[in-house]
Amino acid sequence: MQHFLSIESLDAATLLRLLDDAAWLKAHRRDATVKPLAGRTWALIFTKSSTRTRVSFEVGVHELGGHAMFFSGNDLQLGRGEPIRDTARVMGRMVDGAIIRNDSQADLEEFAAFSGIPTINALTELEHPCQVLADLLTIKERLPDWRRSRVCFLGDGDCNMARSWIWAAAHLGFELVIAAPGDFQPPAELVRSAGSGGITVTEDARAAVAGCDVLYTDVWVSMGREAESARRLEILQPYQINRGLVEASGKTPLVMHCLPAYREKEITGDVLEANAGLIFEQAENRLHAQKAVLRAVVGG
Ligand code: CP
Ligand code: NVA
């Protein structure tokens, strides 16, 4: 695997290998012999805010023996209009890999093509593959028969998280229900091209959660969508994960959130706190999953 640009571009075997390696790295976190990034420098280029992704990548690069340099959008000439392909060619001659968070999957892919160095998607407008990998690791740890599980994604069904979930379900074959209002559903064409077998999209949140093993949500207002806040908060209200919706699943589902969480919006504070053990394990798993990605792209 040369890059990690999306879940869409992966396949089941690669995902399963990454998950196994993430579990191994988690169990051997302090193993001083695992240093595939020794002597290497990685750049983090983030034009959007981050807590989990930035911290987990900086720590992960360090634990694997490498050095991480962080650049916000304003630190680089990129912020003053230097083309992505020029930035990529400079970086490619100096650093060994790049981890990019931006608002353009196309720019990320251009960087990967022009830099010649391993490039990792740390969130774009289209996908958040690192998060879904950590989520799958978390589910796999809790549900032995996880590939037969039924996952419900509630809220903005057309955001980067929902899209990465769609591709994960398409590759791995578990059932995915997206519960979202009409204006916030993934394009039918996308669902079709993912192979719509196990993926359903509905406006009915209560029906969607019935029989689900996992209830998953993300912020209703993704970064860059702030101008639409008021409308989103109103339209998405019926998709809030609250006690009633958890009970409507008819199970004791895993309640997951990629974080940051906005209490009383996409999830109530009581449900979040009742599931905090799982949700913060999910956050920690970012570190282990991304170390597996780093190791895979350097061939270590
Ligand atoms: N879930 C996630 O990516 O969190 P950050 O935006 O804090 O990195
Ligand atoms: N959909 C969210 C994910 C945050 C981790 C966003 O893009 O802001």
XYZ file of C-alpha atoms and ligand atoms in Angstrom:
316
model
C 0.000 0.000 0.000
C 1.695 3.205 -1.154
C -0.829 5.736 0.154
C -3.894 5.759 2.399
C -6.205 8.153 0.596
C -9.678 6.715 1.128
C -11.612 3.654 2.215
C -13.102 3.618 -1.278
C -9.746 2.813 -2.868
C -8.970 -0.090 -0.499
C -10.247 -3.653 -0.470
C -11.379 -6.103 2.186
C -8.049 -7.913 2.469
C -6.129 -4.667 3.027
C -8.614 -3.439 5.619
C -8.510 -6.732 7.497
C -4.694 -6.742 7.470
C -4.619 -3.198 8.832
C -7.068 -4.150 11.582
C -4.988 -7.156 12.605
C -1.838 -5.075 12.647
C -3.548 -2.311 14.644
C -4.587 -4.878 17.265
C -1.028 -6.197 17.379
C 0.445 -2.719 17.717
C -2.033 -1.945 20.498
C -0.937 -5.054 22.390
C 2.762 -4.222 21.818
C 2.615 -0.466 22.234
C 5.843 -0.212 24.218
C 7.800 -2.710 22.131
C 11.064 -0.864 21.527
C 11.904 -3.017 18.508
C 8.987 -1.702 16.419
C 10.542 1.377 14.817
C 9.702 1.290 11.090
C 9.933 5.097 10.912
C 13.405 5.310 12.479
C 15.339 8.202 10.987
C 12.332 9.424 8.992
C 10.538 12.749 9.094
C 6.816 13.065 8.431
C 4.910 16.270 7.730
C 1.412 16.911 9.034
C -0.315 19.549 6.892
C -3.655 20.520 8.440
C -5.767 23.352 7.103
C -8.594 22.453 9.524
C -8.763 22.067 13.302
C -7.973 18.769 14.973
C -7.459 17.280 18.408
C -7.549 13.499 17.997
C -6.036 13.195 14.538
C -3.169 15.560 15.177
C -2.286 14.156 18.597
C -2.573 10.523 17.534
C -0.438 11.021 14.436
C 2.256 13.014 16.228
C 2.407 10.399 18.991
C 2.176 7.515 16.518
C 5.034 8.774 14.334
C 7.131 9.273 17.468
C 6.335 5.802 18.860
C 7.344 4.235 15.550
C 10.715 5.968 15.749
C 10.109 8.928 13.436
C 9.892 12.688 13.751
C 6.698 14.649 13.012
C 6.503 18.274 11.833
C 3.145 20.047 12.059
C 2.056 22.793 9.655
C -1.242 24.631 9.762
C -2.567 26.117 6.537
C -1.107 29.500 7.417
C 2.381 28.175 8.106
C 3.020 27.261 4.503
C 3.091 29.308 1.312
C 0.154 27.086 0.357
C -1.907 29.502 2.412
C -0.758 32.323 0.111
C -1.599 30.476 -3.052
C 1.443 28.317 -3.844
C 0.078 25.444 -5.935
C -0.410 22.097 -4.237
C 1.781 20.376 -6.839
C 4.734 22.671 -6.090
C 4.341 22.221 -2.344
C 4.179 18.461 -2.939
C 7.376 18.396 -5.021
C 9.277 20.370 -2.389
C 8.005 18.206 0.457
C 8.745 15.058 -1.518
C 12.444 15.981 -1.660
C 12.724 16.635 2.062
C 10.303 14.557 4.107
C 9.445 10.871 4.007
C 5.674 11.043 4.208
C 2.736 13.429 4.548
C -0.472 13.369 6.568
C -2.973 15.847 5.196
C -6.250 17.298 6.510
C -7.920 19.664 4.089
C -11.164 20.424 2.313
C -10.279 18.806 -0.988
C -9.843 15.125 -1.768
C -8.647 16.246 -5.218
C -5.824 18.292 -3.655
C -4.881 15.368 -1.427
C -4.649 13.082 -4.443
C -2.665 15.677 -6.382
C -0.236 15.928 -3.473
C 0.183 12.156 -3.443
C 0.783 12.066 -7.191
C 3.330 14.901 -7.273
C 5.210 14.326 -4.009
C 6.219 10.720 -4.610
C 6.041 10.098 -0.850
C 3.449 8.087 1.134
C 0.435 10.313 1.707
C -2.321 9.759 4.271
C -5.818 11.235 4.361
C -6.382 12.787 7.791
C -9.863 14.006 6.696
C -11.133 15.632 3.548
C -14.600 16.757 2.557
C -15.207 13.279 1.072
C -13.727 10.813 3.530
C -12.244 10.284 6.971
C -10.668 6.856 6.490
C -8.453 6.903 9.595
C -11.509 7.385 11.779
C -13.430 4.504 10.233
C -10.429 2.207 10.559
C -10.270 3.001 14.293
C -14.034 2.529 14.542
C -13.827 -0.905 12.944
C -11.039 -1.871 15.330
C -13.248 -0.802 18.239
C -16.233 -2.785 16.978
C -14.066 -5.823 16.290
C -12.792 -5.709 19.875
C -16.345 -5.715 21.255
C -18.303 -7.881 18.829
C -16.722 -11.225 17.919
C -19.079 -11.658 14.967
C -18.596 -8.064 13.871
C -18.800 -8.641 10.131
C -22.364 -9.820 10.574
C -23.341 -6.768 12.563
C -25.866 -4.120 11.626
C -24.586 -0.565 11.948
C -26.778 2.531 11.891
C -25.243 5.889 10.998
C -27.525 8.734 12.092
C -27.393 12.394 11.120
C -25.644 13.970 8.152
C -25.645 10.983 5.852
C -23.643 12.787 3.197
C -20.676 13.840 5.326
C -17.150 12.473 5.100
C -17.768 10.009 7.948
C -20.913 8.593 6.370
C -19.140 8.151 3.063
C -16.227 6.289 4.625
C -18.764 4.054 6.402
C -20.477 3.336 3.096
C -17.223 2.149 1.547
C -16.308 0.113 4.621
C -19.669 -1.683 4.478
C -19.283 -2.206 0.746
C -15.872 -3.852 1.153
C -16.509 -5.826 4.345
C -20.120 -6.837 3.816
C -21.715 -5.802 7.098
C -25.135 -4.170 7.060
C -25.230 -0.369 7.123
C -28.343 1.746 7.536
C -28.000 5.468 6.972
C -30.755 7.398 8.761
C -30.862 10.938 7.446
C -33.368 13.481 6.150
C -33.751 13.734 2.373
C -31.425 16.723 1.983
C -28.660 15.020 3.917
C -28.627 11.609 2.330
C -25.712 10.269 0.315
C -26.220 10.489 -3.455
C -28.110 7.422 -4.725
C -25.414 6.989 -7.355
C -22.724 6.718 -4.683
C -24.688 4.070 -2.789
C -25.297 2.195 -6.044
C -21.655 2.255 -7.024
C -20.667 1.035 -3.566
C -22.853 -2.017 -4.322
C -26.065 -1.328 -2.499
C -26.561 -4.915 -1.222
C -26.121 -4.331 2.502
C -26.587 -0.573 2.512
C -29.943 1.081 3.036
C -30.846 4.747 3.351
C -33.971 5.939 5.142
C -35.508 9.029 6.681
C -37.059 6.976 9.487
C -34.650 7.025 12.428
C -36.704 4.752 14.683
C -37.115 2.094 12.022
C -33.433 2.406 11.113
C -32.119 1.615 14.590
C -34.313 -1.484 15.069
C -32.113 -4.528 15.532
C -28.872 -2.535 15.223
C -25.707 -3.589 17.009
C -24.040 -0.208 16.587
C -25.500 3.302 16.639
C -23.044 5.820 15.243
C -23.156 9.564 14.914
C -20.994 12.509 13.939
C -21.389 16.259 14.352
C -24.307 17.731 12.443
C -22.235 20.688 11.310
C -19.008 19.504 9.743
C -16.044 21.863 9.503
C -16.672 24.307 6.689
C -20.484 23.993 6.945
C -20.932 26.540 9.717
C -23.029 28.864 7.535
C -25.720 26.136 7.430
C -25.723 25.566 11.199
C -29.229 26.786 12.057
C -30.916 24.781 9.297
C -28.930 21.656 10.058
C -29.629 21.760 13.788
C -33.339 22.014 13.087
C -33.659 19.412 10.333
C -31.396 16.853 11.990
C -33.093 16.949 15.411
C -35.087 13.690 14.886
C -31.783 11.884 14.327
C -30.371 12.687 17.766
C -29.085 9.630 19.650
C -31.015 9.783 22.912
C -32.336 7.232 25.368
C -35.537 6.698 23.397
C -33.673 5.935 20.199
C -31.253 3.587 21.951
C -34.247 1.697 23.394
C -35.859 1.582 19.951
C -32.958 -0.571 18.787
C -34.379 -3.381 20.936
C -30.798 -4.306 21.858
C -27.950 -2.975 23.971
C -26.129 -1.402 21.030
C -22.626 -0.008 20.960
C -23.121 3.758 20.862
C -20.228 5.381 19.032
C -19.186 8.910 18.149
C -16.094 9.998 16.237
C -15.905 13.162 18.402
C -15.908 16.067 18.990
C -19.413 15.658 20.443
C -21.990 18.381 20.823
C -24.198 17.344 23.719
C -27.938 17.738 23.298
C -27.427 18.072 19.547
C -26.431 14.835 17.757
C -26.253 12.946 21.090
C -27.627 13.619 24.544
C -25.180 14.085 27.405
C -26.606 11.137 29.355
C -26.199 8.702 26.456
C -22.702 9.951 25.745
C -21.611 9.580 29.357
C -23.234 6.146 29.637
C -21.090 5.063 26.675
C -17.964 7.071 27.470
C -15.854 3.963 28.085
C -16.458 2.820 24.525
C -16.351 6.263 22.907
C -12.987 7.182 24.401
C -11.593 3.736 23.632
C -12.682 4.502 20.075
C -10.712 7.768 20.292
C -7.639 5.948 21.634
C -7.881 3.440 18.817
C -7.059 6.244 16.401
C -3.477 5.911 17.600
C -3.238 2.163 17.084
C -5.064 2.136 13.750
C -2.930 4.932 12.344
C 0.291 3.291 13.480
C -0.819 0.308 11.383
C -1.387 2.635 8.425
C 2.027 4.268 8.877
C 3.712 0.885 9.071
C 1.864 -0.338 5.985
C 2.750 2.639 3.792
C 6.462 2.456 4.662
C 6.451 -1.283 4.139
C 7.644 -1.946 7.708
N -12.496 12.519 15.110
C -11.553 13.382 14.729
O -10.996 13.319 13.643
O -11.247 14.310 15.665
P -10.350 15.599 15.408
O -11.106 16.498 14.469
O -10.205 16.216 16.786
O -9.040 15.198 14.833
N -17.715 15.310 9.723
C -16.844 15.960 10.672
C -15.842 14.998 11.213
C -15.018 15.552 12.339
C -14.025 14.571 12.877
C -16.158 17.141 10.000
O -15.766 17.026 8.843
O -16.037 18.181 10.641
